[in-house]
Coordinates of C-alpha atoms in Angstrom, one line a residue:
M32 CA -21.3 -8.9 -18.3
P33 CA -18.8 -11.8 -19.0
N34 CA -18.1 -12.4 -22.6
K35 CA -18.3 -16.0 -24.1
P36 CA -16.1 -18.4 -21.9
D37 CA -12.5 -18.3 -22.9
A38 CA -11.2 -21.8 -22.9
S39 CA -7.7 -20.4 -23.2
L40 CA -7.8 -19.1 -19.7
W41 CA -8.0 -22.5 -18.3
E42 CA -5.2 -24.2 -20.3
G43 CA -2.5 -25.8 -18.0
L44 CA -4.8 -25.5 -14.9
P45 CA -5.9 -28.8 -12.8
L46 CA -9.5 -28.2 -13.9
G47 CA -11.2 -27.0 -17.0
L48 CA -14.1 -24.5 -16.8
E49 CA -16.9 -27.2 -17.1
A50 CA -15.2 -29.5 -14.6
F51 CA -14.6 -26.5 -12.0
R52 CA -18.1 -25.3 -12.4
N53 CA -19.5 -28.8 -11.8
L54 CA -17.4 -29.1 -8.6
V55 CA -18.3 -25.8 -7.3
W56 CA -22.1 -26.4 -7.8
E57 CA -21.9 -29.7 -6.2
Q58 CA -20.1 -28.4 -3.2
G59 CA -22.4 -25.4 -3.0
R60 CA -25.7 -27.6 -2.9
S61 CA -24.2 -29.8 -0.1
L62 CA -22.7 -26.8 1.9
Y63 CA -25.4 -24.3 1.4
R64 CA -26.0 -21.8 4.3
E65 CA -29.4 -20.3 4.8
L66 CA -28.7 -16.7 5.7
P67 CA -31.3 -14.0 6.2
W68 CA -29.6 -11.7 3.7
R69 CA -29.7 -14.3 0.9
N70 CA -32.1 -14.4 -2.0
I71 CA -33.5 -10.9 -1.6
D72 CA -33.7 -8.2 -4.2
D73 CA -33.1 -5.2 -2.0
P74 CA -29.8 -3.7 -2.9
Y75 CA -29.6 -1.7 0.3
A76 CA -30.2 -4.8 2.5
V77 CA -27.4 -6.7 0.6
L78 CA -25.3 -3.6 1.0
V79 CA -25.6 -3.7 4.7
S80 CA -24.8 -7.4 4.8
E81 CA -21.6 -6.9 2.6
V82 CA -20.4 -4.2 4.7
M83 CA -21.0 -6.0 7.8
L84 CA -19.3 -9.3 6.5
Q85 CA -16.0 -7.3 5.9
Q86 CA -13.5 -8.9 8.2
T87 CA -16.3 -10.0 10.4
Q88 CA -17.4 -13.7 10.9
V89 CA -21.0 -14.7 9.7
K90 CA -22.1 -15.9 13.1
R91 CA -21.4 -12.4 14.5
V92 CA -23.2 -10.6 11.7
L93 CA -26.3 -13.0 12.2
G94 CA -26.8 -11.1 15.6
Y95 CA -26.6 -7.6 13.9
W96 CA -27.9 -7.5 10.6
P97 CA -31.7 -8.1 11.4
R98 CA -31.6 -5.4 14.1
F99 CA -29.8 -2.9 12.1
M100 CA -32.3 -3.5 9.2
A101 CA -35.2 -3.0 11.8
L102 CA -33.9 0.2 12.9
F103 CA -32.8 1.5 9.5
P104 CA -34.9 -0.4 7.0
T105 CA -34.1 2.0 4.0
L106 CA -31.3 4.2 2.8
D107 CA -33.4 7.3 3.6
A108 CA -34.1 5.9 7.2
L109 CA -30.3 5.6 7.7
A110 CA -29.4 8.8 6.2
S111 CA -31.6 10.8 8.5
A112 CA -30.8 8.7 11.6
D113 CA -28.7 10.2 14.4
T114 CA -25.0 9.3 14.1
T115 CA -25.0 8.4 17.8
L116 CA -27.8 5.7 17.3
V117 CA -26.0 4.3 14.3
L118 CA -22.7 3.8 16.2
E119 CA -24.5 2.5 19.2
T120 CA -26.4 -0.2 17.0
W121 CA -22.8 -1.2 15.4
Q122 CA -21.0 -1.6 18.8
G123 CA -19.5 -5.0 18.9
L124 CA -19.0 -5.6 15.2
G125 CA -15.8 -3.7 15.3
Y126 CA -14.2 -1.4 12.5
N127 CA -16.5 1.6 13.4
R128 CA -15.3 3.4 10.3
R129 CA -17.6 0.9 8.3
A130 CA -20.8 2.3 10.1
L131 CA -19.7 5.9 9.3
A132 CA -19.0 5.0 5.8
L133 CA -22.2 3.2 5.4
K134 CA -24.2 6.3 6.7
R135 CA -22.4 8.6 4.4
C136 CA -23.2 6.4 1.6
A137 CA -27.0 6.5 2.8
E138 CA -26.9 10.3 2.9
E139 CA -25.4 10.5 -0.7
C140 CA -27.9 8.1 -2.1
S141 CA -30.7 10.0 -0.5
E142 CA -29.6 13.3 -1.9
R143 CA -28.4 12.1 -5.4
Y144 CA -30.4 9.1 -6.1
R145 CA -33.8 9.4 -4.5
G146 CA -32.9 7.0 -1.6
K147 CA -31.9 4.2 -4.0
L148 CA -28.5 2.7 -4.7
P149 CA -27.4 3.3 -8.3
C150 CA -27.3 0.4 -10.7
S151 CA -23.9 1.0 -12.5
R152 CA -20.7 -0.4 -11.0
E153 CA -19.0 3.0 -11.7
E154 CA -21.7 4.9 -9.6
L155 CA -21.5 2.2 -6.8
L156 CA -17.8 2.6 -6.6
A157 CA -18.0 6.2 -6.3
L158 CA -19.8 5.9 -3.0
P159 CA -18.4 6.0 0.5
G160 CA -17.5 2.7 1.8
I161 CA -18.1 0.7 -1.4
G162 CA -15.2 -1.0 -3.1
P163 CA -15.0 -3.5 -5.8
A164 CA -15.9 -6.6 -3.8
T165 CA -19.0 -4.7 -2.3
A166 CA -20.0 -3.5 -5.6
G167 CA -19.8 -7.0 -7.0
G168 CA -21.8 -8.4 -4.3
I169 CA -24.6 -5.8 -4.7
E170 CA -24.5 -6.5 -8.6
A171 CA -24.5 -10.2 -8.1
F172 CA -26.9 -10.7 -5.2
A173 CA -29.3 -7.9 -5.6
F174 CA -29.4 -7.4 -9.3
Q175 CA -28.7 -11.1 -10.6
R176 CA -25.9 -9.4 -12.7
P177 CA -23.0 -11.7 -13.8
T178 CA -20.1 -9.8 -12.6
L179 CA -16.6 -9.9 -10.9
Y180 CA -17.1 -10.6 -7.1
L181 CA -13.7 -11.5 -5.4
E182 CA -13.6 -11.7 -1.6
T183 CA -11.6 -14.0 0.7
N184 CA -13.9 -17.0 0.4
V185 CA -14.2 -16.9 -3.3
R186 CA -10.4 -16.4 -3.5
T187 CA -9.8 -19.6 -1.3
V188 CA -11.9 -21.8 -3.7
F189 CA -9.7 -20.8 -6.9
L190 CA -6.5 -21.1 -5.0
H191 CA -7.3 -24.2 -3.7
E192 CA -8.8 -25.9 -6.8
L193 CA -6.8 -24.2 -9.5
F194 CA -3.4 -23.1 -7.9
P195 CA -2.6 -25.9 -5.4
G196 CA 0.7 -25.4 -4.0
E197 CA 1.7 -22.2 -5.7
E198 CA 2.7 -19.2 -3.7
G199 CA 2.3 -15.5 -4.2
V200 CA -0.8 -15.9 -6.5
S201 CA -2.0 -12.4 -7.7
D202 CA -5.6 -11.4 -7.9
K203 CA -4.7 -10.4 -11.6
M204 CA -4.3 -14.1 -12.2
I205 CA -7.4 -15.1 -10.4
E206 CA -10.0 -12.2 -11.5
P207 CA -10.2 -13.4 -15.3
L208 CA -11.0 -16.9 -14.2
V209 CA -13.6 -15.6 -11.6
L210 CA -15.3 -13.5 -14.3
D211 CA -15.0 -16.2 -16.9
S212 CA -16.7 -18.9 -14.6
C213 CA -19.6 -16.7 -13.5
P214 CA -22.7 -18.0 -15.4
T215 CA -25.1 -15.5 -16.9
S216 CA -28.3 -17.6 -15.7
D217 CA -27.8 -17.3 -11.9
P218 CA -24.8 -15.4 -10.7
R219 CA -26.3 -15.1 -7.3
A220 CA -26.6 -18.9 -6.6
W221 CA -23.1 -19.3 -8.2
Y222 CA -21.4 -16.9 -5.9
Y223 CA -23.3 -18.4 -2.8
A224 CA -21.9 -21.7 -3.8
L225 CA -18.4 -20.2 -4.0
L226 CA -18.8 -18.6 -0.6
D227 CA -20.0 -21.7 1.1
Y228 CA -17.3 -23.8 -0.3
G229 CA -14.7 -21.3 0.4
A230 CA -16.0 -21.0 4.0
H231 CA -15.8 -24.9 4.3
L232 CA -12.3 -25.0 2.9
K233 CA -11.0 -22.3 5.4
A234 CA -12.5 -24.4 8.2
T235 CA -11.0 -27.8 7.2
V236 CA -7.7 -27.3 5.3
P237 CA -4.8 -24.9 5.8
N238 CA -6.2 -21.7 4.6
P239 CA -5.5 -21.3 1.0
S240 CA -5.8 -17.6 1.2
R241 CA -2.4 -17.3 2.7
R242 CA -1.0 -18.3 -0.5
S243 CA -2.4 -15.1 -2.1
K244 CA 0.1 -12.4 -2.9
H245 CA -2.2 -10.0 -1.2
H246 CA -2.6 -11.9 2.1
S247 CA -1.8 -10.1 5.2
K248 CA -2.4 -11.1 8.8
Q249 CA -4.9 -9.3 10.6
S250 CA -3.3 -7.0 13.4
K251 CA -4.0 -8.1 16.9
F252 CA -6.9 -6.2 18.3
E253 CA -6.2 -6.6 22.0
G254 CA -4.1 -3.9 23.3
S255 CA -3.9 -2.3 19.9
R256 CA -4.6 1.4 19.0
R257 CA -7.9 0.3 17.2
Q258 CA -9.1 -1.1 20.5
K259 CA -8.2 2.1 22.2
R260 CA -10.2 4.2 19.5
A261 CA -13.1 1.8 20.0
E262 CA -13.1 2.3 23.8
L263 CA -12.9 6.1 23.6
V264 CA -16.0 5.9 21.3
R265 CA -17.7 3.7 23.5
V266 CA -17.2 6.0 26.5
V267 CA -18.6 9.0 24.6
L268 CA -21.6 7.0 23.4
A269 CA -22.2 6.0 26.9
Q270 CA -22.0 9.4 28.6
G271 CA -23.2 11.6 25.7
K272 CA -20.3 14.1 26.3
A273 CA -17.0 13.6 27.9
D274 CA -13.9 15.9 28.4
F275 CA -10.4 15.2 27.9
G276 CA -9.6 14.4 31.5
E277 CA -12.7 12.0 31.8
L278 CA -11.6 10.2 28.6
G279 CA -8.0 9.9 29.5
A280 CA -8.9 8.5 33.0
A281 CA -11.6 6.1 31.5
L282 CA -9.1 4.7 29.1
S283 CA -6.3 4.3 31.5
C284 CA -8.7 2.4 33.8
F285 CA -9.7 0.3 30.9
E286 CA -5.9 -0.5 30.0
R287 CA -5.1 -1.3 33.7
D288 CA -8.2 -3.5 33.9
H289 CA -6.6 -5.6 31.1
G290 CA -3.2 -5.9 32.7
R291 CA -1.6 -3.1 30.6
D292 CA 0.0 0.4 31.7
A293 CA -2.1 3.5 31.7
V294 CA -2.0 5.7 28.6
D295 CA -0.4 9.0 28.6
D296 CA -2.0 12.3 27.6
A297 CA 0.0 12.6 24.1
L298 CA -1.6 9.3 23.0
V299 CA -5.2 10.1 24.1
A300 CA -4.9 13.5 22.4
D301 CA -3.5 12.0 19.2
I302 CA -6.3 9.4 19.1
L303 CA -8.8 11.9 19.9
S304 CA -7.6 14.2 17.1
D305 CA -7.9 11.4 14.6
L306 CA -11.5 10.4 15.7
V307 CA -12.4 14.2 15.2
S308 CA -10.8 14.4 11.8
E309 CA -12.4 11.1 10.8
G310 CA -16.0 12.4 11.9
F311 CA -16.5 9.9 14.7
L312 CA -16.5 12.6 17.3
Q313 CA -16.8 16.5 17.4
K314 CA -15.1 18.6 19.9
E315 CA -17.2 21.3 21.6
P316 CA -16.7 23.6 24.6
G317 CA -16.8 21.2 27.7
G318 CA -15.7 18.2 25.8
Y319 CA -16.3 15.6 23.0
S320 CA -19.5 14.2 21.6
V321 CA -20.5 12.0 18.7
G322 CA -20.0 13.8 15.5

């Protein structure tokens, strides 16, 4: 829980704490987005939304979160679900690792915490797929706990309002301000306001996040190894099982259809080896199936 606000943190910044809070509350009220995962007290539902929203636009998640929650309404339901169904439900969201990590998190919670997410930040961070931002989101949105929640839209607001024109601003400079500004009365609404204002800024001004020391441009998906991985997983999901030759031929066909050269066997073998070691696929006599 944040301590008493520290006025010294705000010295020399364009806005003091009270002015900054007033600005964010005002922008948050005018820009508020009604989203199905908001204002709910189910930590698991919040977890699913936070994981889906990692590197994925809200408008895409809107089509997936309700369906995922309908199929896997609890941690126990996700833990006991077939991995194939989980990955099939995730198809189109990208970054399939998130789906596997989410299922592993559910399995661990089912085994260790009687199908519930733990309450402490330390226990949350120890679970698969939960990093500091996701843990902070669960604390703030599900438990109404004043905490540090720093993700790209939140970071955008602090960079835009408190570090205008500065380059290479580190999270270590921002984190104390984020925590100090978080009110004890309604942290959930506070972070909604920051998220909505940040999303608005990213759509209307040159993205302030580019001035973060930690900013890195997302690698191009089209033609990437990541796309090839996703296509191999998709083929296995569609067929149930596929041997090496079938997968190589399917991936080469996919590449040619997109104006690229066919892939060689060495690359296919290397990608399949990664997918097996990471738990996406399993190698069996006669081919590969979902792990």
